[in-house]
XYZ file of C-alpha atoms in Angstrom:
603
model
C 20.246 6.033 16.871
C 20.866 5.960 13.171
C 21.097 2.570 11.519
C 24.442 2.128 9.929
C 25.564 -0.333 7.329
C 28.120 -2.559 9.043
C 29.469 -5.452 6.956
C 29.609 -8.650 9.061
C 31.142 -11.922 7.846
C 28.779 -14.883 8.133
C 28.672 -18.605 8.380
C 25.505 -20.653 8.321
C 24.539 -22.142 11.638
C 22.319 -25.195 11.516
C 21.047 -27.897 13.800
C 20.722 -30.414 10.972
C 23.578 -32.012 8.967
C 24.970 -29.880 6.119
C 22.981 -30.104 2.892
C 23.133 -28.357 -0.467
C 20.538 -25.792 0.567
C 19.366 -24.702 4.007
C 16.530 -22.675 5.497
C 17.135 -20.831 8.763
C 15.736 -18.071 10.967
C 19.225 -16.541 11.331
C 22.741 -16.307 9.969
C 25.697 -16.389 12.326
C 29.439 -16.099 12.427
C 29.754 -18.712 15.152
C 28.678 -22.305 15.399
C 25.134 -21.143 16.072
C 23.238 -17.904 16.674
C 22.660 -17.050 20.302
C 18.884 -17.311 19.960
C 17.054 -20.378 18.565
C 14.205 -20.204 16.060
C 11.577 -20.257 18.817
C 13.119 -17.580 21.085
C 10.642 -15.322 22.868
C 12.719 -12.201 23.595
C 16.258 -10.846 23.878
C 17.905 -11.844 27.151
C 18.568 -8.389 28.543
C 15.362 -6.461 27.761
C 12.332 -5.750 29.944
C 9.393 -6.956 27.862
C 7.024 -5.181 30.256
C 8.692 -1.804 29.787
C 5.983 0.878 29.628
C 5.496 2.779 26.390
C 5.228 6.530 26.062
C 6.977 9.600 27.368
C 9.349 11.971 25.643
C 13.027 11.493 24.878
C 14.989 14.607 23.916
C 18.400 14.340 22.281
C 20.935 16.651 20.648
C 22.769 16.487 17.345
C 25.770 18.557 16.190
C 24.887 18.530 12.485
C 22.182 20.455 10.684
C 20.024 18.793 8.033
C 18.222 19.742 4.834
C 16.897 16.386 3.625
C 14.712 13.527 4.859
C 16.083 11.074 2.282
C 18.823 9.059 4.053
C 19.657 6.792 1.109
C 21.405 9.147 -1.301
C 24.673 11.140 -1.082
C 22.870 14.434 -1.764
C 22.029 16.836 1.015
C 22.509 16.411 4.761
C 19.971 13.937 6.089
C 18.262 14.339 9.438
C 19.331 12.344 12.509
C 17.210 9.384 13.540
C 15.787 8.501 10.124
C 16.756 4.872 10.720
C 13.817 4.750 13.151
C 11.462 4.963 10.182
C 12.807 2.191 7.987
C 13.380 -1.530 8.435
C 15.700 -4.077 6.881
C 15.240 -7.686 5.825
C 17.199 -8.911 8.858
C 18.747 -7.302 11.927
C 21.467 -7.880 14.544
C 20.617 -7.459 18.248
C 23.101 -5.566 20.446
C 23.971 -8.705 22.410
C 24.727 -10.890 19.364
C 26.314 -8.731 16.692
C 27.822 -11.762 14.931
C 24.344 -12.991 14.052
C 21.488 -11.624 12.008
C 17.848 -12.538 12.616
C 14.799 -12.214 10.414
C 12.872 -8.935 10.578
C 10.889 -8.273 7.398
C 12.155 -11.671 6.284
C 10.874 -14.627 8.293
C 13.441 -17.122 6.991
C 16.516 -17.118 4.764
C 17.824 -19.767 2.353
C 21.497 -20.064 1.374
C 23.287 -22.810 -0.611
C 26.652 -24.218 0.443
C 28.429 -22.439 -2.420
C 26.946 -19.069 -1.316
C 26.063 -18.213 -4.917
C 22.676 -16.769 -3.974
C 20.359 -16.017 -1.068
C 16.569 -16.205 -0.846
C 14.482 -14.279 1.690
C 10.975 -15.411 2.560
C 9.011 -12.382 3.744
C 6.619 -12.402 6.672
C 2.935 -12.411 5.781
C 2.260 -9.931 8.624
C 4.842 -7.393 7.390
C 2.910 -4.284 6.340
C 3.346 -0.665 5.324
C 1.616 2.084 7.328
C -1.240 2.157 4.776
C -1.963 -1.512 5.496
C -0.562 -2.867 2.240
C 1.749 -5.898 2.555
C 5.499 -5.632 2.081
C 6.163 -7.637 -1.069
C 9.112 -9.013 -2.978
C 8.671 -6.302 -5.601
C 9.310 -3.670 -2.900
C 12.555 -5.439 -1.978
C 13.728 -5.714 -5.594
C 12.886 -2.074 -6.318
C 14.633 -0.896 -3.140
C 17.773 -2.804 -4.070
C 17.847 -1.522 -7.648
C 17.344 2.105 -6.612
C 19.900 2.010 -3.823
C 22.478 0.273 -6.007
C 22.027 2.777 -8.842
C 21.413 6.038 -6.973
C 22.243 5.373 -3.327
C 25.155 6.152 -1.093
C 28.411 4.830 -2.625
C 28.984 2.776 0.513
C 26.087 0.552 -0.390
C 26.998 0.584 -4.062
C 30.391 -0.915 -3.224
C 28.815 -3.470 -0.910
C 26.487 -4.587 -3.689
C 29.145 -4.696 -6.419
C 29.028 -8.500 -6.591
C 25.254 -8.803 -6.462
C 24.407 -9.827 -10.006
C 20.636 -9.472 -9.860
C 17.572 -9.423 -7.644
C 14.355 -11.160 -8.678
C 10.945 -11.799 -7.177
C 10.195 -15.531 -7.206
C 6.761 -14.936 -5.750
C 4.820 -12.284 -3.836
C 6.869 -12.916 -0.673
C 9.961 -14.673 -2.021
C 12.962 -12.733 -3.338
C 16.286 -14.058 -4.613
C 19.665 -12.315 -4.938
C 22.278 -13.935 -7.167
C 25.982 -13.268 -6.684
C 28.936 -13.086 -9.059
C 32.676 -13.347 -8.490
C 34.540 -15.478 -5.931
C 32.766 -17.065 -2.988
C 31.960 -14.258 -0.552
C 30.614 -15.292 2.835
C 29.489 -11.761 3.681
C 27.093 -11.140 0.837
C 24.004 -12.936 2.196
C 24.197 -10.961 5.418
C 24.985 -7.698 3.632
C 21.818 -8.139 1.598
C 20.013 -8.907 4.853
C 20.845 -5.329 5.907
C 19.050 -3.896 2.860
C 16.574 -1.167 3.882
C 13.201 -1.813 2.252
C 11.027 1.074 1.035
C 7.548 1.150 -0.479
C 7.774 1.051 -4.271
C 4.273 2.386 -4.981
C 4.969 5.612 -3.069
C 8.625 6.279 -3.776
C 8.568 5.737 -7.532
C 6.029 8.566 -7.835
C 8.270 10.999 -6.001
C 11.722 10.148 -7.307
C 14.264 8.225 -5.275
C 17.408 10.171 -6.198
C 16.404 13.622 -4.922
C 16.748 15.253 -1.497
C 13.363 16.004 -0.006
C 11.729 17.540 3.030
C 8.518 15.608 2.510
C 7.571 13.446 5.501
C 7.861 9.988 3.942
C 6.948 6.905 5.952
C 8.464 3.460 6.248
C 7.536 0.231 7.990
C 9.590 0.957 11.125
C 8.577 1.803 14.699
C 8.425 5.597 14.275
C 7.129 8.247 11.895
C 8.071 11.915 11.573
C 5.709 14.102 13.596
C 7.192 17.538 12.924
C 10.468 19.211 12.036
C 12.184 22.418 11.047
C 15.205 21.951 8.797
C 18.519 22.623 10.554
C 16.769 23.133 13.889
C 14.869 20.076 15.161
C 12.997 16.917 14.221
C 10.440 14.947 16.256
C 9.489 11.296 15.766
C 6.383 9.662 17.231
C 5.946 5.973 17.968
C 3.542 4.128 15.681
C 0.906 2.299 17.691
C 0.051 0.316 14.545
C 3.621 -0.890 13.990
C 3.335 -4.364 12.536
C 6.562 -5.697 14.144
C 6.118 -4.534 17.732
C 5.452 -8.076 19.026
C 8.287 -9.850 17.225
C 10.731 -11.437 19.724
C 13.591 -9.331 18.302
C 11.659 -6.113 19.129
C 9.930 -6.852 22.426
C 10.982 -4.458 25.171
C 12.565 -1.994 22.740
C 11.460 1.239 21.016
C 9.545 2.317 24.104
C 9.617 6.121 23.866
C 6.426 7.808 22.744
C 8.292 10.651 21.029
C 11.954 11.223 20.215
C 13.165 14.753 19.530
C 16.545 15.861 18.181
C 17.616 19.509 18.553
C 20.562 20.866 16.560
C 23.425 22.365 18.590
C 26.310 23.164 16.278
C 28.587 24.255 19.126
C 29.368 21.604 21.740
C 29.931 24.163 24.497
C 26.396 25.409 23.915
C 25.168 21.800 23.735
C 26.663 20.957 27.130
C 25.104 24.020 28.718
C 21.763 23.067 27.173
C 22.045 19.606 28.732
C 22.982 21.141 32.075
C 19.857 23.315 32.019
C 17.640 20.356 31.122
C 16.961 21.185 27.477
C 17.587 17.562 26.527
C 17.816 14.287 28.432
C 20.742 12.111 27.416
C 24.297 12.830 26.355
C 27.217 10.675 25.260
C 30.417 12.539 26.118
C 33.385 12.323 23.741
C 35.725 14.658 25.623
C 37.821 13.292 28.477
C 38.467 16.781 29.765
C 34.802 17.733 29.851
C 33.937 14.388 31.410
C 36.321 15.170 34.248
C 35.397 18.834 34.740
C 31.993 19.776 33.305
C 29.664 17.343 35.062
C 30.011 19.001 38.451
C 26.825 21.041 38.693
C 24.006 21.024 41.270
C 21.731 18.581 39.433
C 24.490 15.958 39.537
C 25.024 16.439 43.275
C 21.271 16.271 43.878
C 21.001 12.972 41.996
C 18.855 14.464 39.252
C 21.549 13.794 36.640
C 23.382 10.471 36.487
C 26.908 10.054 35.152
C 28.140 6.592 34.180
C 31.120 4.951 32.496
C 29.901 1.732 30.848
C 32.523 -0.757 29.663
C 31.933 -2.486 26.320
C 33.525 -5.125 24.089
C 33.075 -3.317 20.778
C 36.040 -3.116 18.416
C 37.366 0.401 18.686
C 38.743 1.055 15.217
C 41.111 4.011 15.088
C 40.799 7.793 14.949
C 43.160 10.729 14.711
C 44.708 13.205 12.284
C 44.557 11.596 8.826
C 46.989 12.598 6.056
C 45.609 13.144 2.560
C 48.221 11.272 0.522
C 46.691 12.623 -2.658
C 48.838 15.650 -1.779
C 52.429 15.230 -2.926
C 53.968 16.350 0.365
C 52.406 13.417 2.228
C 53.362 10.693 -0.242
C 56.758 10.039 1.319
C 56.318 7.673 4.260
C 59.276 9.308 6.037
C 57.394 12.591 6.111
C 54.340 10.940 7.620
C 56.450 9.205 10.256
C 58.065 12.510 11.182
C 54.704 14.228 11.614
C 53.420 11.398 13.802
C 56.468 11.756 16.061
C 55.618 15.425 16.602
C 52.268 14.754 18.330
C 52.873 14.161 22.033
C 50.101 11.849 23.257
C 51.458 11.579 26.787
C 51.433 15.355 27.306
C 48.024 15.861 25.677
C 46.417 12.993 27.579
C 47.697 14.236 30.931
C 47.213 17.963 30.513
C 44.146 18.182 28.273
C 42.277 14.913 28.812
C 42.883 14.125 32.505
C 44.541 10.793 31.631
C 41.243 9.494 30.316
C 42.629 7.507 27.376
C 45.137 4.996 26.123
C 46.782 5.357 22.721
C 45.639 2.860 20.081
C 48.200 1.216 17.807
C 45.806 -0.789 15.638
C 43.089 -0.156 13.087
C 41.164 -2.916 14.893
C 41.703 -1.780 18.461
C 39.967 -3.658 21.306
C 39.490 -6.808 19.212
C 41.185 -10.085 18.333
C 41.915 -8.661 14.874
C 44.612 -6.310 16.165
C 48.123 -7.425 15.129
C 50.384 -8.402 18.026
C 54.017 -9.497 18.262
C 55.759 -11.010 15.241
C 53.703 -12.155 12.234
C 52.486 -15.735 12.561
C 53.428 -18.297 9.889
C 49.876 -18.012 8.551
C 50.183 -14.213 8.298
C 53.556 -14.545 6.548
C 51.944 -16.674 3.847
C 49.912 -13.602 2.935
C 52.664 -11.042 3.501
C 55.722 -12.650 1.883
C 54.385 -12.349 -1.708
C 54.020 -8.612 -1.031
C 57.614 -8.060 0.133
C 59.025 -4.993 -1.600
C 55.538 -3.479 -1.982
C 55.016 -2.903 1.735
C 57.229 -1.437 4.502
C 59.944 -3.803 5.723
C 58.802 -3.189 9.302
C 55.691 -5.229 8.560
C 57.782 -8.391 8.888
C 58.909 -7.504 12.418
C 57.034 -6.682 15.640
C 53.579 -5.142 15.382
C 53.423 -1.350 15.168
C 53.405 0.652 18.389
C 52.560 4.343 18.370
C 55.465 6.591 19.490
C 55.896 7.220 23.213
C 57.231 10.551 24.475
C 58.644 11.769 27.744
C 55.424 13.738 28.312
C 57.143 17.109 28.253
C 55.241 18.379 25.256
C 58.461 18.846 23.300
C 60.333 15.541 23.487
C 63.742 16.327 21.975
C 64.445 12.722 21.105
C 61.272 12.364 19.041
C 61.705 15.795 17.438
C 65.331 15.052 16.496
C 64.230 11.837 14.823
C 61.441 13.715 13.032
C 63.915 16.327 11.771
C 66.239 13.576 10.544
C 63.423 11.870 8.616
C 62.314 15.144 7.024
C 65.860 15.970 5.931
C 66.239 12.476 4.508
C 63.023 13.047 2.547
C 64.434 16.226 0.970
C 63.200 18.925 3.356
C 65.581 21.450 4.981
C 65.113 24.314 7.404
C 65.987 27.712 5.961
C 65.316 30.934 7.844
C 63.174 29.004 10.303
C 60.977 27.428 7.640
C 61.027 23.872 6.322
C 61.352 23.968 2.525
C 61.932 21.477 -0.281
C 64.416 21.703 -3.147
C 62.051 24.057 -4.974
C 61.992 26.426 -2.010
C 58.355 25.599 -1.243
C 57.474 25.889 2.436
C 55.896 22.951 4.236
C 52.492 24.033 5.516
C 49.545 21.938 6.649
C 45.912 23.019 6.385
C 43.794 20.985 8.791
C 40.041 20.878 8.173
C 37.786 20.382 11.217
C 34.036 20.178 11.720
C 34.231 20.694 15.498
C 36.291 23.547 17.013
C 36.946 21.435 20.120
C 39.497 19.409 18.146
C 41.638 22.533 17.854
C 42.729 21.904 21.449
C 44.318 18.633 20.362
C 45.857 20.269 17.316
C 47.425 23.191 19.163
C 50.236 21.192 20.884
C 50.937 19.487 17.555
C 51.176 22.900 15.882
C 53.764 24.009 18.456
C 55.980 20.987 17.860
C 55.599 21.253 14.095
C 56.663 24.879 14.330
C 59.868 23.721 15.994
C 60.447 21.611 12.870
C 59.778 24.612 10.612
C 56.243 23.541 9.642
C 53.205 25.788 9.896
C 49.912 24.102 10.835
C 46.742 26.064 10.075
C 43.510 24.801 11.653
C 40.136 25.773 10.253
C 36.748 24.733 11.642
C 33.801 24.939 9.236
C 30.101 24.148 9.409
C 28.828 20.654 8.704
C 27.717 21.274 5.113
C 31.016 22.871 4.081
C 32.976 20.147 5.841
C 31.112 17.372 4.009
C 31.539 19.066 0.633
C 35.259 19.649 1.136
C 35.882 16.092 2.305
C 33.967 14.734 -0.685
C 36.141 16.794 -3.016
C 39.357 15.844 -1.104
C 39.983 19.534 -0.385
C 42.137 19.166 2.732
C 45.632 18.320 3.882
C 44.619 16.729 7.168
C 41.276 15.981 8.812
C 40.362 14.618 12.212
C 38.409 11.434 11.513
C 38.705 7.679 11.786
C 37.489 4.252 10.774
C 35.123 2.320 13.001
C 35.233 -1.463 12.793
C 32.816 -4.302 13.387
C 33.330 -7.589 15.154
C 33.716 -9.236 11.771
C 35.615 -7.128 9.193
C 34.841 -7.615 5.530
C 33.589 -5.752 2.477
C 33.643 -2.355 4.186
C 37.450 -2.490 4.102
C 37.219 -1.795 0.351
C 35.328 1.395 1.119
C 37.880 2.415 3.744
C 41.218 1.558 2.161
C 41.014 0.230 -1.417
C 42.510 1.880 -4.492
C 39.087 1.889 -6.093
C 37.635 3.930 -3.234
C 40.468 6.490 -3.258
C 38.877 8.474 -6.086
C 35.290 7.956 -4.950
C 34.071 11.342 -3.634
C 31.773 9.757 -1.062
C 34.043 6.968 0.160
C 35.767 6.870 3.524
C 39.228 6.395 2.053
C 40.141 9.717 3.615
C 43.868 9.023 3.289
C 43.682 8.421 -0.464
C 45.383 5.015 -0.117
C 46.256 3.395 -3.432
C 48.181 0.208 -2.745
C 47.868 -3.013 -4.775
C 49.254 -4.855 -1.737
C 46.516 -3.504 0.529
C 43.938 -4.314 -2.149
C 45.081 -7.959 -2.106
C 44.900 -8.166 1.671
C 41.427 -6.645 1.658
C 40.304 -9.390 -0.718
C 41.881 -11.969 1.583
C 39.783 -10.567 4.427
C 36.607 -10.578 2.363
C 37.062 -14.120 1.050
C 38.311 -15.727 4.276
C 36.438 -19.056 4.472
C 36.220 -19.175 8.279
C 36.765 -17.137 11.429
C 40.307 -18.392 11.991
C 41.465 -17.309 8.533
C 39.539 -14.045 8.864
C 41.574 -13.208 11.979
C 44.826 -14.069 10.161
C 43.999 -11.961 7.087
C 42.800 -8.989 9.151
C 45.913 -8.987 11.320
C 48.055 -9.012 8.175
C 46.050 -6.053 6.822
C 46.429 -4.283 10.164
C 50.230 -4.616 10.021
C 50.423 -3.047 6.572
C 48.020 -0.210 7.423
C 49.709 0.708 10.699
C 53.232 0.645 9.267
C 51.934 2.693 6.329
C 51.695 5.657 8.713
C 48.489 7.156 7.296
C 47.179 8.553 10.578
C 48.390 10.203 13.765
C 46.548 7.929 16.227
C 45.117 9.896 19.113
C 42.797 8.391 21.721
C 41.448 4.941 22.556
C 38.626 4.167 24.988
C 36.724 0.910 25.558
C 33.799 2.406 27.453
C 30.734 4.573 26.845
C 30.627 7.807 28.858
C 26.985 8.727 29.340
C 25.135 11.369 31.339
C 21.358 11.588 31.614
C 18.570 13.222 33.569
C 17.278 10.497 35.850
C 13.839 10.086 34.280
C 14.477 6.643 32.780
C 14.070 3.007 33.615
C 16.537 0.594 32.053
C 17.252 -3.145 31.895
C 19.333 -4.698 34.657
C 21.881 -6.028 32.145
C 23.777 -4.105 29.476
C 24.625 -5.842 26.172
C 28.313 -6.617 25.647
C 28.517 -4.048 22.866
C 27.484 -1.215 25.132
C 24.397 0.801 25.998
C 21.237 -0.055 24.037
C 19.298 3.124 24.649
C 16.332 1.833 22.664
C 15.705 -0.675 25.464
C 15.281 2.121 28.046
C 11.936 3.698 28.875
C 10.502 6.773 30.590
C 9.651 6.176 34.253
C 6.723 8.507 34.838
C 7.374 8.911 38.585
C 10.998 9.829 37.963
C 9.975 12.125 35.113
C 7.545 13.949 37.395
C 10.325 14.450 39.959
C 12.643 15.807 37.276
C 9.967 18.159 35.937
C 9.276 19.454 39.423
C 12.972 20.060 40.014
C 13.309 21.853 36.684
C 10.368 24.029 37.653
C 12.226 25.035 40.800
């Protein structure tokens, strides 16, 4: 539900011949956006969906702030429902961005700037118009005080200036960057006259408002928050919004323990659940309400890039800096055994940072990839120049001797020997791993790994902490290993700096969890960012994928190209599902179904 900042590479799509400067309703990666300037609605939505009713959701993380733009405090779930951006991407056309607060966008052929022309009807809840000065102020505050993710995205934005009450220009510096216009299009806009009185850079529990479809109705920090739909929302009749944001109220309740959360769903305490556990998907959803048809359980296929997740090594720690050590530790996690015995064969094992997409490296490097990789020879693993990386395969026994023998050989080669049952280095220091977790359920995946590591003389200690402590420790790099990952978009770009660049490695709020500092990876990231077209973007991203995977920074765990959802059958929903998966904001409450559910709950 929360709006996230996903960097998407762009190319202008026009119906007229190319000129020095263009004006368009949308920006697109392809030859043209899916929807023309005069489109009436998104293809899959029900524009006659009734409004109203209550949606109840759960969240695993507590919160102590209602300011989602700064890296201080833990912000509440759902705050993206309050705020709007200059442009937005619909779920069925994620390679394009359409005007929201902005009616049209202007971009020159050299991509040195972008101009947004704001809609005259765009208004704040107090009736005042959204003006260029609000956009400029929002950008300046977010760039100076906001989340470091956005600060890195805006690094090459030289300045923002109001050219008129509803015309704002952003000028860019550095090499030609085809992402920047669309990245600026994702800028959240906040009301200058209100926020500058209160202070942008401080956590707050004051109920601030934005121009979006919902406002905060009530909340209790770390327990729940309720949003109510704004009947006076200025953008409710825009084609991009018709048939969406139908719920009258949306409530999030905090359940820190997922076992408790599942039981709460089972008893009807909330309405919709996305399930991330293959084991629970196979075993938990077998209760009377499911058999009676009151609860629906669905597996919905999608075409979203999967990214990668797993146990990530903190290479800031000396013991993980030798690639042979990391390879040995990866060999010790038995995916085949875990998937069969703990996850009911629900997954495949990903071998790419860009899983489920055309950006995943396959086979030998192409001649175009080699043009990028050859200058880096000697700085990157030699394996990069051979077949694409494949995660280790075991015999499924849980203690594959072949893999463990190879792991022991690599560790010995790296200077580690077993003495008295413990793996030690030349200084006599024992090899131990402290794994930091925010969800105790991940301990089940870590336990088989711990057993195999013990056979190698390594002690793995797992510790689950609350959300606030987890965030603080990750920000201060206080961990050996964490369970996390990197999600990817359908058009990789500037976010790769935040994930994997040397600059991000020392940034306490970055997502460079592995602490990667590689000039070679930095160069490939820039090749991705500055790719002039889709074809070269694919080439550069596959080259980056080869270097990342053979760098052995993560123990890849599970891959899945479907959404597992369960819900109390009180909803209506569109007949079609967008290619990127379930768009829950296009669902609505069916009052007849809701009455049936309420009656059943009463019984």
